[in-house]
Tab-separated table of C-alpha atoms in Angstrom:
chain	number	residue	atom	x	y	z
A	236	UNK	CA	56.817	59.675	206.613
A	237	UNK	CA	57.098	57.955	210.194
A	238	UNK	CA	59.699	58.369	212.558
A	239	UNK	CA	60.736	54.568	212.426
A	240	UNK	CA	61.948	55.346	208.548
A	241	UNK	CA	64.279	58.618	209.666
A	242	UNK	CA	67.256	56.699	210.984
A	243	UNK	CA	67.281	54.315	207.870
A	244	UNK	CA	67.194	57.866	205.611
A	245	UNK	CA	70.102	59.112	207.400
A	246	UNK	CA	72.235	55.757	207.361
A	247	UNK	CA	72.038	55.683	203.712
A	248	UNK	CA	73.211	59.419	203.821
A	249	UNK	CA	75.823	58.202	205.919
A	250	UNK	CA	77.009	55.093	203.801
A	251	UNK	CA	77.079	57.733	200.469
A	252	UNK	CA	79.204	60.335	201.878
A	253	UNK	CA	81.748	57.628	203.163
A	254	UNK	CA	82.167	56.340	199.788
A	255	UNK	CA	82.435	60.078	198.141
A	256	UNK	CA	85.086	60.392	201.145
A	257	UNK	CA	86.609	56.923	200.418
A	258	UNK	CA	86.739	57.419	196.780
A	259	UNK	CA	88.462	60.792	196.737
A	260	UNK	CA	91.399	59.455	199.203
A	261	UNK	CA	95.188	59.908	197.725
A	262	UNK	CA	94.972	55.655	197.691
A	263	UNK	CA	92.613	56.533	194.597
A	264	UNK	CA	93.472	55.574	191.243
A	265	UNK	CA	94.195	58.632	188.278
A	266	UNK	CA	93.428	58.056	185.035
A	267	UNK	CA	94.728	59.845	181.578
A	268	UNK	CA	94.216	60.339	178.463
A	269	UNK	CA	96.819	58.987	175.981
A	270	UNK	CA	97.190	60.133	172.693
A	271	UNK	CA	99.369	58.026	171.256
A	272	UNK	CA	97.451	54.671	172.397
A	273	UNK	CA	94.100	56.567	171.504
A	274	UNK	CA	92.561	55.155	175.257
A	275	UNK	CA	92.306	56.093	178.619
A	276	UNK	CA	95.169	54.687	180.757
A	277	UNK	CA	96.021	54.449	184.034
A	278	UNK	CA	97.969	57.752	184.923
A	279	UNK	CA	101.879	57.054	186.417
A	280	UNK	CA	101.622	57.964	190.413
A	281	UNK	CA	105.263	58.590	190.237
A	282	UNK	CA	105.660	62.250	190.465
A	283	UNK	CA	108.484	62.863	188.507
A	284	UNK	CA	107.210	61.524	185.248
A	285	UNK	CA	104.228	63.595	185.677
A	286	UNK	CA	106.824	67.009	186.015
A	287	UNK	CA	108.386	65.621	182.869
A	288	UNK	CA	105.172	65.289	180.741
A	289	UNK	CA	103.988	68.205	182.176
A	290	UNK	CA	107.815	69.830	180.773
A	291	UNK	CA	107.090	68.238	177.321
A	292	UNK	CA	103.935	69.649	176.740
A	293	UNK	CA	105.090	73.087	177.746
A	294	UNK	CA	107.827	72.510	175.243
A	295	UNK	CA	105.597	71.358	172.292
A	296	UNK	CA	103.233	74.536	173.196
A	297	UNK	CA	106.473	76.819	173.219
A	298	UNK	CA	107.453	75.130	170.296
A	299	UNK	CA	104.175	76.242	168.318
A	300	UNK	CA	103.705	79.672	168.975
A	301	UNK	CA	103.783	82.734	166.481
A	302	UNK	CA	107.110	83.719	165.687
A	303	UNK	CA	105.934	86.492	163.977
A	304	UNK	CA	103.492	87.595	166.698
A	305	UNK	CA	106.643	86.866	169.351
A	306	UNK	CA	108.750	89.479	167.296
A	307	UNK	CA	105.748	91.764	167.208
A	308	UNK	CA	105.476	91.262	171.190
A	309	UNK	CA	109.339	91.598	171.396
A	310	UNK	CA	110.617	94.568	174.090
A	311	UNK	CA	112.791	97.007	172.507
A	312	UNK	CA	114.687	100.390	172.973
A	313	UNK	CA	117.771	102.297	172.107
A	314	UNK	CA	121.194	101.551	173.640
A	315	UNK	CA	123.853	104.354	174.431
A	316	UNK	CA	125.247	104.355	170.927
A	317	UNK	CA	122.195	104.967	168.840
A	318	UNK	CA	121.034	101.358	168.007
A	319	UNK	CA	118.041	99.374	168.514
A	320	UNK	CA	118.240	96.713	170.575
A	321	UNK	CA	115.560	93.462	171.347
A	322	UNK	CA	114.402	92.208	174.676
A	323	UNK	CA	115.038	88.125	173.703
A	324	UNK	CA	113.699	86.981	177.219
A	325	UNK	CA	110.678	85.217	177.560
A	326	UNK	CA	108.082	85.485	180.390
A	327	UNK	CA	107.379	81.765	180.384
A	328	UNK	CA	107.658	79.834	183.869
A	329	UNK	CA	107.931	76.121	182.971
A	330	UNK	CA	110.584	77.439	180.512
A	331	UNK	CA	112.437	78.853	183.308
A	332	UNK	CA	111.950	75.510	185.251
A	333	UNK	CA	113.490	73.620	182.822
A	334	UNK	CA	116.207	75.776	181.819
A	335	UNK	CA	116.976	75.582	185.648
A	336	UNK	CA	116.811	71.836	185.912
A	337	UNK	CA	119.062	71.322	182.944
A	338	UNK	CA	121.497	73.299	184.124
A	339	UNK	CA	121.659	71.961	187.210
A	340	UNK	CA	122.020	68.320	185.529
A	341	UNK	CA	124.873	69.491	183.194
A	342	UNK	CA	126.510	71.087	186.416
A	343	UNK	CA	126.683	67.707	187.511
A	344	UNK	CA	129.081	66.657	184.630
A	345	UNK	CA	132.431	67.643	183.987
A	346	UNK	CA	132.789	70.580	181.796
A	347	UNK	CA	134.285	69.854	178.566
A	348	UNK	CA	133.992	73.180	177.208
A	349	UNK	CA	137.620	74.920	175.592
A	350	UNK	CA	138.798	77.757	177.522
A	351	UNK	CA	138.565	81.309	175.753
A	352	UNK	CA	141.315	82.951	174.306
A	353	UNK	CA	142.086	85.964	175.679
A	354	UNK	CA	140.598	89.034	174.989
A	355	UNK	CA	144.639	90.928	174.335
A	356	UNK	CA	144.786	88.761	171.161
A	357	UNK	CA	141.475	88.437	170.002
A	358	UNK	CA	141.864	92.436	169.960
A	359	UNK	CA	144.788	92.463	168.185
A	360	UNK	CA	144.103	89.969	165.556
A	361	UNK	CA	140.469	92.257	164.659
A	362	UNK	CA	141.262	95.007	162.705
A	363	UNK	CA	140.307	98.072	164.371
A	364	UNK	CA	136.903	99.578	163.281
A	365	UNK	CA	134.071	101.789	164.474
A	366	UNK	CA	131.310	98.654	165.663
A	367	UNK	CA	128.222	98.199	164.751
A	368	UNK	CA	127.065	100.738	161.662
A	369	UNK	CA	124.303	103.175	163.111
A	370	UNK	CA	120.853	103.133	161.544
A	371	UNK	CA	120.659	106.167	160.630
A	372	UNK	CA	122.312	109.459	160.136
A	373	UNK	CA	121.310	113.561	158.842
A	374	UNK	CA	123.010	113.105	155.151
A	375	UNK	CA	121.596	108.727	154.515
A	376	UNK	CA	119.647	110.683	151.569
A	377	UNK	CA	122.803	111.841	149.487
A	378	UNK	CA	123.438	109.234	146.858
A	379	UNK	CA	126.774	108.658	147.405
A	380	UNK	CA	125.937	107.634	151.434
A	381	UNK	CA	122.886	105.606	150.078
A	382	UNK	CA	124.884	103.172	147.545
A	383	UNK	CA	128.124	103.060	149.836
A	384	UNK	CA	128.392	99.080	149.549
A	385	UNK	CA	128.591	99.174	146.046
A	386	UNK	CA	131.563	102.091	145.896
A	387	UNK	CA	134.816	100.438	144.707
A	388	UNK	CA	137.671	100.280	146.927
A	389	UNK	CA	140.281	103.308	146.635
A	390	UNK	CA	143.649	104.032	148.692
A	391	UNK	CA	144.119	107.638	149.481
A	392	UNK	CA	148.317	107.554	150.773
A	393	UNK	CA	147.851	111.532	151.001
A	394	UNK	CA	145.549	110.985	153.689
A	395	UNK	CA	148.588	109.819	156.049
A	396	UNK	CA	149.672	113.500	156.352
A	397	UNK	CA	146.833	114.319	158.176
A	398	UNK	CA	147.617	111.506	160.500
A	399	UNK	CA	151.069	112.108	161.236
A	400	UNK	CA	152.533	113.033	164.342
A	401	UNK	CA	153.494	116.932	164.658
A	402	UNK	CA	157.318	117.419	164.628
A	403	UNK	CA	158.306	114.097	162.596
A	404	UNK	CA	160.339	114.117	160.517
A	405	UNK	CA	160.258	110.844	158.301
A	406	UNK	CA	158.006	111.044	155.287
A	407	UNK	CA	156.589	107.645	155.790
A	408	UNK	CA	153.963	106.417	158.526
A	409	UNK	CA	153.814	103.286	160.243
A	410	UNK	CA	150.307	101.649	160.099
A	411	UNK	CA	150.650	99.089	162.623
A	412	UNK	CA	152.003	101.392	165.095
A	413	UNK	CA	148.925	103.517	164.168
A	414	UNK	CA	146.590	101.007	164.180
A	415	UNK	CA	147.673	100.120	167.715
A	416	UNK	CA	147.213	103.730	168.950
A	417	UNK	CA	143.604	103.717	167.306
A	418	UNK	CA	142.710	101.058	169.382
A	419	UNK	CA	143.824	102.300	172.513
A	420	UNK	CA	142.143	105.655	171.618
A	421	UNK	CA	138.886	104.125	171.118
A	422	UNK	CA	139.318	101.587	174.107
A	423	UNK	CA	139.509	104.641	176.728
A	424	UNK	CA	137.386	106.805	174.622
A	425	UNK	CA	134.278	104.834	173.219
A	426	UNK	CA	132.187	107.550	172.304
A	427	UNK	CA	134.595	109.957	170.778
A	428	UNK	CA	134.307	111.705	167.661
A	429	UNK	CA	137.823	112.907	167.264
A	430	UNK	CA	138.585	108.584	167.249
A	431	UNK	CA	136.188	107.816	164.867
A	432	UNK	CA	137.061	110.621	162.556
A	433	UNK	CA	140.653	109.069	162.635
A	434	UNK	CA	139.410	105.242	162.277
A	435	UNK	CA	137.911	106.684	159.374
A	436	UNK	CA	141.017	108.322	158.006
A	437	UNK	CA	142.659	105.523	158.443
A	438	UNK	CA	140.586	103.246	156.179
A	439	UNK	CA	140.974	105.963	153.858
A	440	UNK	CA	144.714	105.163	153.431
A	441	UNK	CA	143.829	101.219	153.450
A	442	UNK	CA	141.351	101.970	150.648
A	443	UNK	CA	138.313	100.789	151.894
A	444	UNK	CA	135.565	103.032	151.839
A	445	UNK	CA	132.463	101.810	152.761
A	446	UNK	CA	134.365	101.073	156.598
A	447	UNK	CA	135.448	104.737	156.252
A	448	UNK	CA	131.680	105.822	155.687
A	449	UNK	CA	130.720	104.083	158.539
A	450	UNK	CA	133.175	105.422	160.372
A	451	UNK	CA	131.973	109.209	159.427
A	452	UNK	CA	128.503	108.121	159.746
A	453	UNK	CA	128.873	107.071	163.599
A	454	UNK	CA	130.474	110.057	164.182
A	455	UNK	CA	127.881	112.327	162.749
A	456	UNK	CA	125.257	110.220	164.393
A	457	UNK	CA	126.975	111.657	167.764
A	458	UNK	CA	127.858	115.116	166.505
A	459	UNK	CA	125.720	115.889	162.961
A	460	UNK	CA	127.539	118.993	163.165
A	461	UNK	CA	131.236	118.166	162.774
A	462	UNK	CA	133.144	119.882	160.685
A	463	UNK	CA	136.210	117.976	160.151
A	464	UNK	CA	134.144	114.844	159.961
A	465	UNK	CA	131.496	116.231	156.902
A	466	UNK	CA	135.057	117.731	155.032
A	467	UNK	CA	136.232	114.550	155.081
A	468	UNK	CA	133.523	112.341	153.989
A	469	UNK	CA	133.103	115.335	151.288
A	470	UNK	CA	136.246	114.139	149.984
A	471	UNK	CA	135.830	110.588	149.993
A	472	UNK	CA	132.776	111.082	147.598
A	473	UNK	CA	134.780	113.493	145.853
A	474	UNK	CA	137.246	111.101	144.609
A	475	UNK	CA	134.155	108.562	143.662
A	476	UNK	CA	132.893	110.928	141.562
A	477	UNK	CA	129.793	112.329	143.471
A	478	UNK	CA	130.321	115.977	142.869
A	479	UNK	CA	126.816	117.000	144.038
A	480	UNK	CA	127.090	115.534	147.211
A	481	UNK	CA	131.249	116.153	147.590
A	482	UNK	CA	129.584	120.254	147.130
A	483	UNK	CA	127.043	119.724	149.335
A	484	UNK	CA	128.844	118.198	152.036
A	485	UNK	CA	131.632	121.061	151.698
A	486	UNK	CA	129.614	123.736	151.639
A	487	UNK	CA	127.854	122.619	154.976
A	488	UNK	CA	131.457	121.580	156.505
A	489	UNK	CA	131.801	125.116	155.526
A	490	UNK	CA	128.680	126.226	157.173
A	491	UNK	CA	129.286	124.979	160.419
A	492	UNK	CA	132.950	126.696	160.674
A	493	UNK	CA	133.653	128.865	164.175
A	494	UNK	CA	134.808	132.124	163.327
A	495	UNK	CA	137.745	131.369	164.786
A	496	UNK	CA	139.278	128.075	162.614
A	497	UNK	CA	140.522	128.329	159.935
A	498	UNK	CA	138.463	127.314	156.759
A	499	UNK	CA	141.304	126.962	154.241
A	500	UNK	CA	140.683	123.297	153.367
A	501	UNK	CA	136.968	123.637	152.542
A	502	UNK	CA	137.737	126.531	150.100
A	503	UNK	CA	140.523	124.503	148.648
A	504	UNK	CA	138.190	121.203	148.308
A	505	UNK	CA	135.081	123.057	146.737
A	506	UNK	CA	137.899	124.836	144.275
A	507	UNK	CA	138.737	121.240	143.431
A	508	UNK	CA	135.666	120.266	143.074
A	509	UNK	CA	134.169	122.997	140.431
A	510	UNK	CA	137.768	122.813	138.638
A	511	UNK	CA	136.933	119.094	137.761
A	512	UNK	CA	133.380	119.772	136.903
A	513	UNK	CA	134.379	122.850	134.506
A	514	UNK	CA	133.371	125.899	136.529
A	515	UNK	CA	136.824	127.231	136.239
A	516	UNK	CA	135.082	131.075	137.369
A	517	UNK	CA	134.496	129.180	140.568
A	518	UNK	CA	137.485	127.514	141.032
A	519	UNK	CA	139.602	130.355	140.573
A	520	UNK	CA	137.686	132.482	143.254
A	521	UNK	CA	138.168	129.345	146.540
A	522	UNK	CA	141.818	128.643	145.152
A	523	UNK	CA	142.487	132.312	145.714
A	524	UNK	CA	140.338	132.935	149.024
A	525	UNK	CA	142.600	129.894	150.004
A	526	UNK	CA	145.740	131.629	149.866
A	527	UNK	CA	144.357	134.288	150.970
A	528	UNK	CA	144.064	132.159	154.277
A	529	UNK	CA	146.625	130.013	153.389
A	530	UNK	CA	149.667	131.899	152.364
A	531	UNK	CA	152.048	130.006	149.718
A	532	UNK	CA	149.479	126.768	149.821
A	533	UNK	CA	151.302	125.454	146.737
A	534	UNK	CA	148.650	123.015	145.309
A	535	UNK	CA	146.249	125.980	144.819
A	536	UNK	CA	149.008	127.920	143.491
A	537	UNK	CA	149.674	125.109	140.992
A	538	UNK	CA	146.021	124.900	140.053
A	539	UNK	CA	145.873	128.833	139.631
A	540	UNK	CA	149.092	128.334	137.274
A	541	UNK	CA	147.462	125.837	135.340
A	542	UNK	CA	144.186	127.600	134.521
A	543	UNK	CA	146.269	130.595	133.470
A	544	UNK	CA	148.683	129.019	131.208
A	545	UNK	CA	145.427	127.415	129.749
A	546	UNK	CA	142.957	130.083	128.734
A	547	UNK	CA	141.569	128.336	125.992
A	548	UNK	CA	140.365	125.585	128.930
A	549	UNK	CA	138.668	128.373	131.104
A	550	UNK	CA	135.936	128.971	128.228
A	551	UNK	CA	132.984	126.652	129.606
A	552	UNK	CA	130.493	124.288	127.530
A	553	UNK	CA	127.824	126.709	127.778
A	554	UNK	CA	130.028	130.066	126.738
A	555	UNK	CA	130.343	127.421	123.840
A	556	UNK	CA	127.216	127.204	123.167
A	557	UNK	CA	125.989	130.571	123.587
A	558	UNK	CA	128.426	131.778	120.756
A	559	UNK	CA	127.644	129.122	118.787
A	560	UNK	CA	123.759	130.395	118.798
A	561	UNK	CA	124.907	134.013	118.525
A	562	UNK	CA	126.455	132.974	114.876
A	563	UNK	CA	123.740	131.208	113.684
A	564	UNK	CA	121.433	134.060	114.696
A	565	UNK	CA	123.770	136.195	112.681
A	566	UNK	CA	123.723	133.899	109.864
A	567	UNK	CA	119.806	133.947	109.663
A	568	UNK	CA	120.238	137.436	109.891
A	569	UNK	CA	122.295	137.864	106.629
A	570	UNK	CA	119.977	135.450	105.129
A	571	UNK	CA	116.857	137.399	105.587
A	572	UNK	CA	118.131	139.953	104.676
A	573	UNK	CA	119.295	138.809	101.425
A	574	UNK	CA	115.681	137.461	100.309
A	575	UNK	CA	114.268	140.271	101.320
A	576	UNK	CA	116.519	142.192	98.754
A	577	UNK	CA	115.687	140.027	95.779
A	578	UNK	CA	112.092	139.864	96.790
A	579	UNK	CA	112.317	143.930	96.622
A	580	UNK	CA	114.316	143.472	93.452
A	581	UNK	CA	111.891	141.633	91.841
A	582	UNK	CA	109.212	143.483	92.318
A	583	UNK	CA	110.728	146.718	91.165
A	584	UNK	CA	111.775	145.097	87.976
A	585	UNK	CA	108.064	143.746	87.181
A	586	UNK	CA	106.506	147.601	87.942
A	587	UNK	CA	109.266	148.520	85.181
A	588	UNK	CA	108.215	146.255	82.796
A	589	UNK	CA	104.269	147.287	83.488
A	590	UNK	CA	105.008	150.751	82.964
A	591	UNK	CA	107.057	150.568	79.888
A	592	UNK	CA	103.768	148.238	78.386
A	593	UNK	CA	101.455	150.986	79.474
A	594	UNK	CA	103.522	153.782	77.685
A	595	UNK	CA	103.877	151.636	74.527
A	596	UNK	CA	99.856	150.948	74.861
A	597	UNK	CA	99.214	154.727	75.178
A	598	UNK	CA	101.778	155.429	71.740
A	599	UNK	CA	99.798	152.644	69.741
A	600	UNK	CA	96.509	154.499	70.464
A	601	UNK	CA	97.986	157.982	69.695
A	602	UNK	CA	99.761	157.249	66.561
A	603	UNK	CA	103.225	158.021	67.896
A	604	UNK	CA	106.223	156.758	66.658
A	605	UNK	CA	108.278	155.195	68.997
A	606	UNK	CA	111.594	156.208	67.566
A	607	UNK	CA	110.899	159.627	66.913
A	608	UNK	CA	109.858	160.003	70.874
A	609	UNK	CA	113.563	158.300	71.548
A	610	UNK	CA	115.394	160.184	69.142
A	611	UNK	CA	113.569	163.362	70.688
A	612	UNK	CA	114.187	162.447	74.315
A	613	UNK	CA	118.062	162.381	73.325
A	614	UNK	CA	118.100	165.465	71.294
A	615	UNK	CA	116.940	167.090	74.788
């Protein structure tokens, strides 16, 4: 290569590079391609329609992802009360962007949304209850607590004793008046016990009982231990008819007793309790350890009266039974015994015969006379 054909190799280099330069230069034109057309098109330069394709397709692409994976994927935990609780945010950026543009569009317009009522007479026009039902709880595997939204609805009025105020005097109780001071107990005291025990009570006099299981249920979820809470959803299932969980529950109420309350009402319950199933023996011995704690309790003394007045009712199914088997053991006794006395009969009275044929044999073959030998044998 000569030196005269250098400077026409680097002013070619030259004139390349300035159209690389000139042809990447923002005066350049973009192109796209567009789906709907099915060509390339010249892209818009105006920035703002690119942002809102750019918006669409994130949207479309938002639109078709997993939901099943996005659950899966889904942050959760455990709030204060017991409950599990999602994470519904989304890590997404362009979702964010757009969420933020819109609302600072519609911030733009007048708001035309109602105002909300306030939160005094919302309250007060909600029944009071106990929230959101807990997911689970230390007796979910008794029956009775397992089928509690099929249980039929039943008002207990004596409950309202247990509610009323000490020192009054009128027989009746006002349910509004209690209802309000249930709501102001649980307001100040969320996570009390003692509130949701009486919540529960309370539905107990209304007559709905699967709100008073959930009441007892979020209250054992806090304290599993409770006695006055387990006595009390003993009796609920009690009066459904679920004696083996109304025992169990008792008995455990029971259980978890301080030595220094009083345990009157769980003896008096489980007394109840075997009395209706027929295990009067039983009954008798918690009606009596309740006076015993309970001094002139008259309900046990009335059940005590009853089962004595009644003593043809304290003899059980299976004392029934067992006497019934003792007489027909007796009677296949007698039986037996009376075969056996024929059989014996029988065979005495065939030996007889064989003996008398032998001796008449023996007579033939010795030529004596039969009658002579008898008239002999009376002679002597």
């Amino acid at each position: 290569m000569t030196c005269s054909e250098l400077p026409c190799l680097s002013m070619a280099l030259y004139l390349i590079s300035l159209h690389i330069i000139s042809s990447n230069s923002r005066t350049s034109q973009h192109w796209r391609l567009n789906f709907d057309e099915g060509k390339v098109v010249q892209a818009d330069s105006d920035i703002a329609d690119v942002q809102e394709n750019m918006a669409q397709e994130n949207k479309n692409r938002f639109a078709e992802r997993d939901t099943v994976l996005d659950i899966l994927t889904i942050k959760h935990g455990i709030n204060g009360e017991g409950e599990w609780i999602l994470d519904m945010e989304r890590q997404c950026r362009d979702c964010h962007k757009t969420s933020a543009s819109q609302s600072q569009g519609s911030s733009r317009e007048p708001s035309r949304r109602p105002k909300p009522a306030k939160s005094g007479t919302k309250n007060q026009d909600k029944p009071v209850d106990c929230g959101r039902p807990v997911n689970y709880t230390q007796v979910d595997h008794l029956l009775g607590i397992a089928e509690r939204r099929k249980h039929p609805h039943i008002p207990e009025p004596e409950v309202a004793l247990i509610l009323k105020e000490k020192g009054s005097r009128s027989p009746e109780i006002d349910m509004k008046e209690l209802e309000k001071k249930l709501r102001k107990a649980k307001r100040e005291q969320p996570k009390s016990v003692h509130v949701y025990n009486q919540i529960g009570n309370y539905w107990r006099i209304k007559g709905n009982t699967q709100l008073s299981i959930e009441c007892f249920r979020k209250a054992l979820s806090i304290v599993p231990s409770s006695a006055d809470v387990l006595l009390n959803l003993a009796r609920v299932l009690f009066n459904l008819q679920y004696m083996e969980d109304a025992i169990f529950l008792t008995q455990r109420s029971l259980d978890m007793q301080t030595s220094d309350q009083n345990s009157w009402l769980q003896h008096f319950t489980l007394g109840e309790i075997f009395k209706s199933k027929g295990h009067f023996h039983d009954a008798t011995f918690h009606f009596r350890h309740t006076l015993d704690l309970n001094p002139g309790f008259q309900p046990a003394q009335a059940h005590l009266r009853e089962m004595e007045l009644n003593p043809d009712g304290t003899v059980t199914y299976y004392t029934l039974f067992i006497i019934l088997f003792l007489v027909l053991g007796v009677l296949v006794g007698i039986l037996t015994s009376i075969d056996t006395s024929f059989d014996e009969y029988g065979d005495l009275s065939k030996t007889q015969r064989h003996f008398n044929r032998a001796m008449a044999m023996r007579s033939i073959r010795l030529g004596i006379n039969q009658k002579l030998t008898r008239m002999r044998r009376y002679n002597c």
